[in-house]
Amino acid sequence: MNRRTIITGTGHYVPPRIVTNFDLEKLMSTSDEWIQQRTGIKTRHHVEPGVGSSDLGVEAAARAIAAAGIDKSSIDFLIAATVSPDYTFPGIGVQIGAKLGIPGIGALDVRNQCTGFIYGLSIADQYIRTGMYKRILLVASEVQSTNLNYSDDGRDTAVLFGDGAAAVICEPHEAEDGRGLLSTHLWADGRFVETLWQPYPTVKDKPYVNQAVIDNKLAFPRMDGKKVFVNASERMPEAVMTGLTANGLTVADIDLLIPHQANDRISQMVAKKLQIPLEKVVRNIDRYGNTTAASIPLALDECVLEGRVKPGDLVVLASFGSGFTWASAVLRW
Ligand code: ACO
């Protein structure tokens, strides 16, 4: 029996407040022109105080459940990917299960930053193919706007990130029609931890939360933007090629490539290296910024809603992020 995982429903949710580059100009020394030229971003969404990534995740999950046309009580496992959980512990998986009204099922939190969705999809795929679970809710959700340094020394990262969530329902597919998830490939290289990370607060400090962390503005994400840019532009095309080759496919077979929306220049570079026409590359960073784990499923759901993806299409997902971690997934939609 050839059992594959298929995505039967998708959904996304972003908080209503839109923050433009002009809004950011009022907080730090930046400009709409610089941000658009270097990143392609025009707007992003920010939450109101009191809203967490579990809240956005619940909204996205409800939409994915409705799109799949299923009863939420039939979901037998939950996977949540985020870099920005509501609390240090527990993770948002258990919260999303409770807030959705489906407490009791297993809930796993994935901590793989920008590649969290593909790592989560890979985990869901193993459970589905072994028959352990039959209906998995995979949610990726981020609230990053509350943890950015909106001053000149944080402007390289503050302009990039946005808040948002997206979810998919994964189920088994046994029809011999070629549809379903064909492969996932995952990589990590911890030698680059310090190239893109948030080192504070750290359990290595005693006390964990201390005044020096606040005074020295240490509790913010940091990165070596150029190094991230170069590595993302190289690893994502490699990840795509590995996925295609494993399935006996070529770039010409791709109908839709959904790269992690880190920076539009990175997406264009990935397209150039793969020699794939830009029309086949999904790019929505202009409206959302980088929503980390949520960026790929958010883009996927927009494609579904716009009718940009049809049954039988070859859809390839590729991501790169903190860790470094990187990953690809090949799906016959
Ligand atoms: N507004 C205005 N000027 C800025 C800003 C800003 N928001 N941020 C940085 N600058 C300045 C720098 O200080 C620098 O000034 P200097 O020349 O006086 O020193 C100048 O602009 C040029 O900076 P560079 O770092 O050379 O600019 P670059 O073209 O590399 O673009 C960027 C910076 C956009 C951060 C880019 O390196 C990038 O996108 N890297 C990838 C990082 C990324 O995607 N991170 C997201 C998380 S990881 C992921 O999702 C894959």
GROMACS .gro file of C-alpha atoms and ligand atoms in nm:
model
  384
    1MET     CA    1   0.000   0.000   0.000
    2ASN     CA    2   0.135   0.341  -0.096
    3ARG     CA    3   0.016   0.575   0.178
    4ARG     CA    4   0.116   0.936   0.143
    5THR     CA    5   0.039   1.250   0.339
    6ILE     CA    6  -0.191   1.498   0.171
    7ILE     CA    7  -0.286   1.851   0.279
    8THR     CA    8  -0.665   1.867   0.288
    9GLY     CA    9  -0.711   2.219   0.424
   10THR     CA   10  -0.513   2.540   0.464
   11GLY     CA   11  -0.578   2.865   0.650
   12HIS     CA   12  -0.403   3.179   0.760
   13TYR     CA   13  -0.463   3.473   0.990
   14VAL     CA   14  -0.281   3.801   1.038
   15PRO     CA   15  -0.365   4.064   1.299
   16PRO     CA   16  -0.556   4.359   1.151
   17ARG     CA   17  -0.304   4.636   1.227
   18ILE     CA   18  -0.089   4.717   0.922
   19VAL     CA   19   0.247   4.885   0.986
   20THR     CA   20   0.402   5.063   0.688
   21ASN     CA   21   0.764   5.151   0.626
   22PHE     CA   22   0.658   5.512   0.681
   23ASP     CA   23   0.539   5.418   1.031
   24LEU     CA   24   0.886   5.274   1.101
   25GLU     CA   25   1.052   5.592   0.971
   26LYS     CA   26   0.900   5.768   1.275
   27LEU     CA   27   1.076   5.528   1.516
   28MET     CA   28   1.424   5.492   1.369
   29SER     CA   29   1.653   5.626   1.105
   30THR     CA   30   1.528   5.431   0.804
   31SER     CA   31   1.328   5.499   0.491
   32ASP     CA   32   1.058   5.338   0.282
   33GLU     CA   33   1.299   5.352  -0.012
   34TRP     CA   34   1.580   5.169   0.176
   35ILE     CA   35   1.348   4.899   0.307
   36GLN     CA   36   1.182   4.838  -0.029
   37GLN     CA   37   1.510   4.836  -0.220
   38ARG     CA   38   1.693   4.602   0.020
   39THR     CA   39   1.407   4.372   0.120
   40GLY     CA   40   1.098   4.421  -0.100
   41ILE     CA   41   0.886   4.482   0.212
   42LYS     CA   42   0.619   4.755   0.207
   43THR     CA   43   0.399   4.659   0.501
   44ARG     CA   44   0.375   4.403   0.779
   45HIS     CA   45   0.111   4.324   1.041
   46HIS     CA   46   0.160   4.382   1.414
   47VAL     CA   47  -0.054   4.252   1.701
   48GLU     CA   48  -0.211   4.468   1.968
   49PRO     CA   49  -0.073   4.422   2.322
   50GLY     CA   50  -0.207   4.109   2.490
   51VAL     CA   51  -0.223   3.897   2.174
   52GLY     CA   52   0.012   3.598   2.158
   53SER     CA   53   0.121   3.355   1.889
   54SER     CA   54  -0.120   3.097   2.032
   55ASP     CA   55  -0.409   3.339   1.960
   56LEU     CA   56  -0.306   3.393   1.597
   57GLY     CA   57  -0.248   3.017   1.563
   58VAL     CA   58  -0.600   2.936   1.682
   59GLU     CA   59  -0.751   3.168   1.419
   60ALA     CA   60  -0.541   3.017   1.141
   61ALA     CA   61  -0.621   2.664   1.262
   62ALA     CA   62  -0.996   2.736   1.262
   63ARG     CA   63  -0.970   2.848   0.899
   64ALA     CA   64  -0.774   2.537   0.798
   65ILE     CA   65  -1.028   2.313   0.975
   66ALA     CA   66  -1.314   2.489   0.793
   67ALA     CA   67  -1.133   2.461   0.458
   68ALA     CA   68  -1.079   2.087   0.512
   69GLY     CA   69  -1.448   2.051   0.598
   70ILE     CA   70  -1.372   1.836   0.902
   71ASP     CA   71  -1.499   1.819   1.255
   72LYS     CA   72  -1.225   1.947   1.486
   73SER     CA   73  -1.289   1.658   1.726
   74SER     CA   74  -1.149   1.422   1.459
   75ILE     CA   75  -0.800   1.580   1.480
   76ASP     CA   76  -0.577   1.328   1.656
   77PHE     CA   77  -0.246   1.517   1.685
   78LEU     CA   78  -0.123   1.874   1.685
   79ILE     CA   79   0.214   2.015   1.583
   80ALA     CA   80   0.296   2.382   1.645
   81ALA     CA   81   0.598   2.563   1.504
   82THR     CA   82   0.709   2.898   1.641
   83VAL     CA   83   1.012   3.102   1.735
   84SER     CA   84   0.790   3.329   1.947
   85PRO     CA   85   0.587   3.125   2.197
   86ASP     CA   86   0.358   3.311   2.438
   87TYR     CA   87   0.563   3.178   2.730
   88THR     CA   88   0.912   3.039   2.786
   89PHE     CA   89   0.727   2.721   2.876
   90PRO     CA   90   0.499   2.547   2.795
   91GLY     CA   91   0.493   2.582   2.418
   92ILE     CA   92   0.194   2.704   2.218
   93GLY     CA   93   0.088   2.357   2.099
   94VAL     CA   94  -0.092   2.277   2.424
   95GLN     CA   95  -0.248   2.624   2.432
   96ILE     CA   96  -0.378   2.597   2.077
   97GLY     CA   97  -0.530   2.256   2.153
   98ALA     CA   98  -0.710   2.395   2.459
   99LYS     CA   99  -0.824   2.720   2.294
  100LEU     CA  100  -0.958   2.530   1.993
  101GLY     CA  101  -1.159   2.309   2.228
  102ILE     CA  102  -0.967   1.989   2.152
  103PRO     CA  103  -0.764   1.932   2.468
  104GLY     CA  104  -0.623   1.587   2.535
  105ILE     CA  105  -0.460   1.503   2.202
  106GLY     CA  106  -0.082   1.502   2.183
  107ALA     CA  107   0.077   1.837   2.104
  108LEU     CA  108   0.433   1.879   1.987
  109ASP     CA  109   0.621   2.208   1.965
  110VAL     CA  110   0.880   2.246   1.692
  111ARG     CA  111   1.163   2.493   1.754
  112ASN     CA  112   1.320   2.524   1.412
  113GLN     CA  113   1.267   2.892   1.340
  114CYS     CA  114   1.216   2.973   0.969
  115THR     CA  115   1.225   2.603   0.877
  116GLY     CA  116   0.974   2.509   1.150
  117PHE     CA  117   0.690   2.448   0.906
  118ILE     CA  118   0.882   2.206   0.684
  119TYR     CA  119   1.032   2.028   0.988
  120GLY     CA  120   0.676   2.000   1.126
  121LEU     CA  121   0.546   1.872   0.793
  122SER     CA  122   0.819   1.610   0.787
  123ILE     CA  123   0.721   1.492   1.137
  124ALA     CA  124   0.351   1.485   1.045
  125ASP     CA  125   0.439   1.282   0.736
  126GLN     CA  126   0.614   1.013   0.940
  127TYR     CA  127   0.315   0.976   1.174
  128ILE     CA  128   0.066   0.966   0.886
  129ARG     CA  129   0.262   0.714   0.678
  130THR     CA  130   0.312   0.477   0.971
  131GLY     CA  131  -0.061   0.501   1.048
  132MET     CA  132  -0.004   0.634   1.400
  133TYR     CA  133  -0.219   0.945   1.337
  134LYS     CA  134  -0.482   1.013   1.071
  135ARG     CA  135  -0.560   1.381   1.098
  136ILE     CA  136  -0.285   1.615   1.211
  137LEU     CA  137  -0.321   1.989   1.261
  138LEU     CA  138   0.008   2.163   1.182
  139VAL     CA  139   0.014   2.529   1.289
  140ALA     CA  140   0.291   2.785   1.245
  141SER     CA  141   0.248   3.113   1.426
  142GLU     CA  142   0.460   3.413   1.514
  143VAL     CA  143   0.435   3.732   1.719
  144GLN     CA  144   0.768   3.902   1.661
  145SER     CA  145   0.672   4.269   1.670
  146THR     CA  146   0.684   4.279   2.051
  147ASN     CA  147   1.048   4.171   2.057
  148LEU     CA  148   1.226   4.396   1.809
  149ASN     CA  149   1.463   4.683   1.875
  150TYR     CA  150   1.289   4.983   1.716
  151SER     CA  151   1.589   5.210   1.739
  152ASP     CA  152   1.879   5.277   1.504
  153ASP     CA  153   2.092   4.994   1.643
  154GLY     CA  154   1.813   4.744   1.576
  155ARG     CA  155   1.693   4.875   1.240
  156ASP     CA  156   1.852   4.595   1.034
  157THR     CA  157   1.618   4.339   1.197
  158ALA     CA  158   1.322   4.552   1.313
  159VAL     CA  159   1.213   4.632   0.958
  160LEU     CA  160   1.215   4.269   0.845
  161PHE     CA  161   0.975   4.082   1.069
  162GLY     CA  162   0.597   4.064   1.087
  163ASP     CA  163   0.331   3.880   1.284
  164GLY     CA  164   0.106   3.611   1.138
  165ALA     CA  165  -0.004   3.251   1.146
  166ALA     CA  166  -0.100   2.973   0.907
  167ALA     CA  167  -0.211   2.613   0.943
  168VAL     CA  168  -0.266   2.297   0.741
  169ILE     CA  169  -0.453   1.972   0.798
  170CYS     CA  170  -0.254   1.660   0.706
  171GLU     CA  171  -0.429   1.330   0.628
  172PRO     CA  172  -0.343   0.996   0.465
  173HIS     CA  173  -0.395   0.958   0.090
  174GLU     CA  174  -0.397   0.610  -0.058
  175ALA     CA  175  -0.534   0.671  -0.409
  176GLU     CA  176  -0.284   0.583  -0.683
  177ASP     CA  177  -0.308   0.926  -0.846
  178GLY     CA  178   0.040   1.049  -0.763
  179ARG     CA  179  -0.089   1.321  -0.530
  180GLY     CA  180   0.048   1.394  -0.183
  181LEU     CA  181   0.375   1.479  -0.014
  182LEU     CA  182   0.655   1.315  -0.213
  183SER     CA  183   0.949   1.401   0.011
  184THR     CA  184   1.098   1.621   0.278
  185HIS     CA  185   1.468   1.687   0.332
  186LEU     CA  186   1.608   1.852   0.644
  187TRP     CA  187   1.949   1.994   0.732
  188ALA     CA  188   2.113   2.183   1.018
  189ASP     CA  189   2.455   2.330   1.090
  190GLY     CA  190   2.498   2.459   1.445
  191ARG     CA  191   2.835   2.612   1.367
  192PHE     CA  192   2.628   2.915   1.259
  193VAL     CA  193   2.427   2.957   1.580
  194GLU     CA  194   2.570   3.303   1.641
  195THR     CA  195   2.504   3.428   1.288
  196LEU     CA  196   2.130   3.458   1.353
  197TRP     CA  197   2.007   3.426   1.709
  198GLN     CA  198   1.870   3.577   2.024
  199PRO     CA  199   2.125   3.497   2.295
  200TYR     CA  200   1.947   3.673   2.587
  201PRO     CA  201   1.788   3.613   2.830
  202THR     CA  202   1.992   3.300   2.884
  203VAL     CA  203   1.978   3.032   3.154
  204LYS     CA  204   2.354   3.071   3.170
  205ASP     CA  205   2.294   3.399   3.358
  206LYS     CA  206   2.195   3.393   3.722
  207PRO     CA  207   1.943   3.539   3.763
  208TYR     CA  208   1.810   3.453   3.422
  209VAL     CA  209   1.636   3.789   3.382
  210ASN     CA  210   1.867   4.066   3.497
  211GLN     CA  211   1.899   4.440   3.466
  212ALA     CA  212   2.211   4.426   3.244
  213VAL     CA  213   2.011   4.244   2.976
  214ILE     CA  214   1.761   4.529   2.970
  215ASP     CA  215   2.013   4.812   3.004
  216ASN     CA  216   2.233   4.679   2.723
  217LYS     CA  217   1.935   4.598   2.495
  218LEU     CA  218   2.046   4.236   2.472
  219ALA     CA  219   1.708   4.063   2.457
  220PHE     CA  220   1.657   4.113   2.085
  221PRO     CA  221   1.727   3.906   1.773
  222ARG     CA  222   2.068   3.970   1.615
  223MET     CA  223   2.218   3.864   1.287
  224ASP     CA  224   2.499   3.902   1.045
  225GLY     CA  225   2.264   3.999   0.761
  226LYS     CA  226   2.513   3.952   0.479
  227LYS     CA  227   2.616   3.603   0.592
  228VAL     CA  228   2.251   3.502   0.632
  229PHE     CA  229   2.174   3.641   0.288
  230VAL     CA  230   2.457   3.450   0.118
  231ASN     CA  231   2.384   3.120   0.294
  232ALA     CA  232   2.007   3.141   0.237
  233SER     CA  233   2.064   3.211  -0.133
  234GLU     CA  234   2.285   2.902  -0.164
  235ARG     CA  235   2.119   2.649   0.066
  236MET     CA  236   1.761   2.696  -0.060
  237PRO     CA  237   1.836   2.615  -0.426
  238GLU     CA  238   2.046   2.316  -0.311
  239ALA     CA  239   1.757   2.195  -0.096
  240VAL     CA  240   1.518   2.226  -0.390
  241MET     CA  241   1.753   2.031  -0.619
  242THR     CA  242   1.797   1.753  -0.362
  243GLY     CA  243   1.418   1.720  -0.333
  244LEU     CA  244   1.366   1.717  -0.708
  245THR     CA  245   1.647   1.468  -0.774
  246ALA     CA  246   1.516   1.231  -0.505
  247ASN     CA  247   1.189   1.217  -0.698
  248GLY     CA  248   1.336   1.196  -1.049
  249LEU     CA  249   1.210   1.547  -1.126
  250THR     CA  250   1.367   1.863  -1.267
  251VAL     CA  251   1.315   2.236  -1.221
  252ALA     CA  252   1.102   2.236  -1.537
  253ASP     CA  253   0.849   2.012  -1.356
  254ILE     CA  254   0.782   2.272  -1.084
  255ASP     CA  255   0.450   2.452  -1.110
  256LEU     CA  256   0.493   2.657  -0.794
  257LEU     CA  257   0.799   2.726  -0.580
  258ILE     CA  258   0.728   2.867  -0.234
  259PRO     CA  259   1.051   2.988  -0.075
  260HIS     CA  260   1.056   3.114   0.283
  261GLN     CA  261   0.983   3.486   0.262
  262ALA     CA  262   1.299   3.622   0.425
  263ASN     CA  263   1.387   3.898   0.183
  264ASP     CA  264   1.257   3.940  -0.171
  265ARG     CA  265   1.613   3.970  -0.299
  266ILE     CA  266   1.684   3.625  -0.155
  267SER     CA  267   1.376   3.484  -0.333
  268GLN     CA  268   1.491   3.641  -0.659
  269MET     CA  269   1.839   3.500  -0.610
  270VAL     CA  270   1.695   3.153  -0.548
  271ALA     CA  271   1.489   3.182  -0.868
  272LYS     CA  272   1.795   3.294  -1.063
  273LYS     CA  273   2.012   3.009  -0.936
  274LEU     CA  274   1.743   2.754  -1.020
  275GLN     CA  275   1.667   2.925  -1.352
  276ILE     CA  276   1.296   2.912  -1.277
  277PRO     CA  277   1.069   3.188  -1.413
  278LEU     CA  278   0.970   3.439  -1.143
  279GLU     CA  279   0.600   3.384  -1.226
  280LYS     CA  280   0.633   3.040  -1.068
  281VAL     CA  281   0.789   3.177  -0.749
  282VAL     CA  282   0.546   3.284  -0.477
  283ARG     CA  283   0.641   3.620  -0.325
  284ASN     CA  284   0.420   3.798  -0.072
  285ILE     CA  285   0.684   3.947   0.157
  286ASP     CA  286   0.584   4.295   0.034
  287ARG     CA  287   0.265   4.270   0.245
  288TYR     CA  288   0.371   4.058   0.542
  289GLY     CA  289   0.745   4.092   0.599
  290ASN     CA  290   0.923   3.785   0.730
  291THR     CA  291   0.676   3.583   0.937
  292THR     CA  292   0.939   3.314   1.015
  293ALA     CA  293   0.773   2.969   1.060
  294ALA     CA  294   0.440   3.098   0.927
  295SER     CA  295   0.574   3.240   0.599
  296ILE     CA  296   0.551   2.928   0.380
  297PRO     CA  297   0.203   2.804   0.488
  298LEU     CA  298   0.076   3.164   0.471
  299ALA     CA  299   0.194   3.193   0.111
  300LEU     CA  300   0.054   2.846   0.037
  301ASP     CA  301  -0.289   2.940   0.171
  302GLU     CA  302  -0.293   3.258  -0.038
  303CYS     CA  303  -0.220   3.045  -0.347
  304VAL     CA  304  -0.509   2.814  -0.256
  305LEU     CA  305  -0.748   3.107  -0.199
  306GLU     CA  306  -0.643   3.272  -0.526
  307GLY     CA  307  -0.678   2.946  -0.722
  308ARG     CA  308  -0.308   2.968  -0.806
  309VAL     CA  309  -0.253   2.602  -0.719
  310LYS     CA  310  -0.455   2.319  -0.879
  311PRO     CA  311  -0.480   1.946  -0.805
  312GLY     CA  312  -0.188   1.768  -0.971
  313ASP     CA  313   0.045   2.072  -0.961
  314LEU     CA  314   0.400   2.015  -0.842
  315VAL     CA  315   0.459   2.245  -0.545
  316VAL     CA  316   0.805   2.280  -0.392
  317LEU     CA  317   0.870   2.443  -0.054
  318ALA     CA  318   1.214   2.560   0.057
  319SER     CA  319   1.333   2.730   0.370
  320PHE     CA  320   1.639   2.858   0.548
  321GLY     CA  321   1.689   3.017   0.885
  322SER     CA  322   1.843   3.039   1.228
  323GLY     CA  323   2.051   2.744   1.339
  324PHE     CA  324   2.137   2.739   1.056
  325THR     CA  325   1.861   2.504   0.952
  326TRP     CA  326   1.728   2.454   0.601
  327ALA     CA  327   1.478   2.222   0.437
  328SER     CA  328   1.270   2.139   0.131
  329ALA     CA  329   0.944   1.959   0.063
  330VAL     CA  330   0.808   1.834  -0.270
  331LEU     CA  331   0.431   1.791  -0.303
  332ARG     CA  332   0.200   1.680  -0.581
  333TRP     CA  333  -0.099   1.898  -0.489
  334ACO     N1  334   1.733   5.142   0.724
  334ACO     C1  335   1.832   5.216   0.676
  334ACO     N2  336   1.960   5.176   0.677
  334ACO     C2  337   1.986   5.055   0.729
  334ACO     C3  338   1.887   4.971   0.781
  334ACO     C4  339   1.755   5.019   0.778
  334ACO     N3  340   1.651   4.948   0.825
  334ACO     N4  341   1.943   4.858   0.825
  334ACO     C5  342   2.075   4.867   0.800
  334ACO     N5  343   2.100   4.987   0.743
  334ACO     C6  344   2.228   5.042   0.702
  334ACO     C7  345   2.346   4.973   0.764
  334ACO     O1  346   2.370   5.024   0.892
  334ACO     C8  347   2.456   5.007   0.668
  334ACO     O2  348   2.501   5.136   0.694
  334ACO     P1  349   2.659   5.171   0.681
  334ACO     O3  350   2.694   5.147   0.538
  334ACO     O4  351   2.663   5.316   0.721
  334ACO     O5  352   2.728   5.079   0.775
  334ACO     C9  353   2.385   5.012   0.532
  334ACO     O6  354   2.245   5.022   0.563
  334ACO    C10  355   2.406   4.889   0.448
  334ACO     O7  356   2.388   4.776   0.530
  334ACO     P2  357   2.411   4.635   0.475
  334ACO     O8  358   2.405   4.538   0.590
  334ACO     O9  359   2.529   4.631   0.384
  334ACO    O10  360   2.280   4.616   0.384
  334ACO     P3  361   2.238   4.488   0.304
  334ACO    O11  362   2.225   4.523   0.163
  334ACO    O12  363   2.318   4.367   0.341
  334ACO    O13  364   2.092   4.466   0.360
  334ACO    C11  365   1.966   4.325   0.506
  334ACO    C12  366   2.069   4.438   0.495
  334ACO    C13  367   1.837   4.371   0.445
  334ACO    C14  368   1.945   4.295   0.653
  334ACO    C15  369   2.020   4.202   0.432
  334ACO    O14  370   2.151   4.175   0.468
  334ACO    C16  371   1.936   4.082   0.453
  334ACO    O15  372   1.817   4.079   0.426
  334ACO     N6  373   1.996   3.973   0.501
  334ACO    C17  374   1.922   3.853   0.526
  334ACO    C18  375   1.878   3.856   0.664
  334ACO    C19  376   1.746   3.789   0.684
  334ACO    O16  377   1.672   3.759   0.595
  334ACO     N7  378   1.716   3.772   0.810
  334ACO    C20  379   1.588   3.727   0.844
  334ACO    C21  380   1.590   3.613   0.931
  334ACO     S1  381   1.665   3.480   0.860
  334ACO    C22  382   1.572   3.422   0.751
  334ACO    O17  383   1.452   3.435   0.756
  334ACO    C23  384   1.640   3.349   0.643
   0.00000   0.00000   0.00000
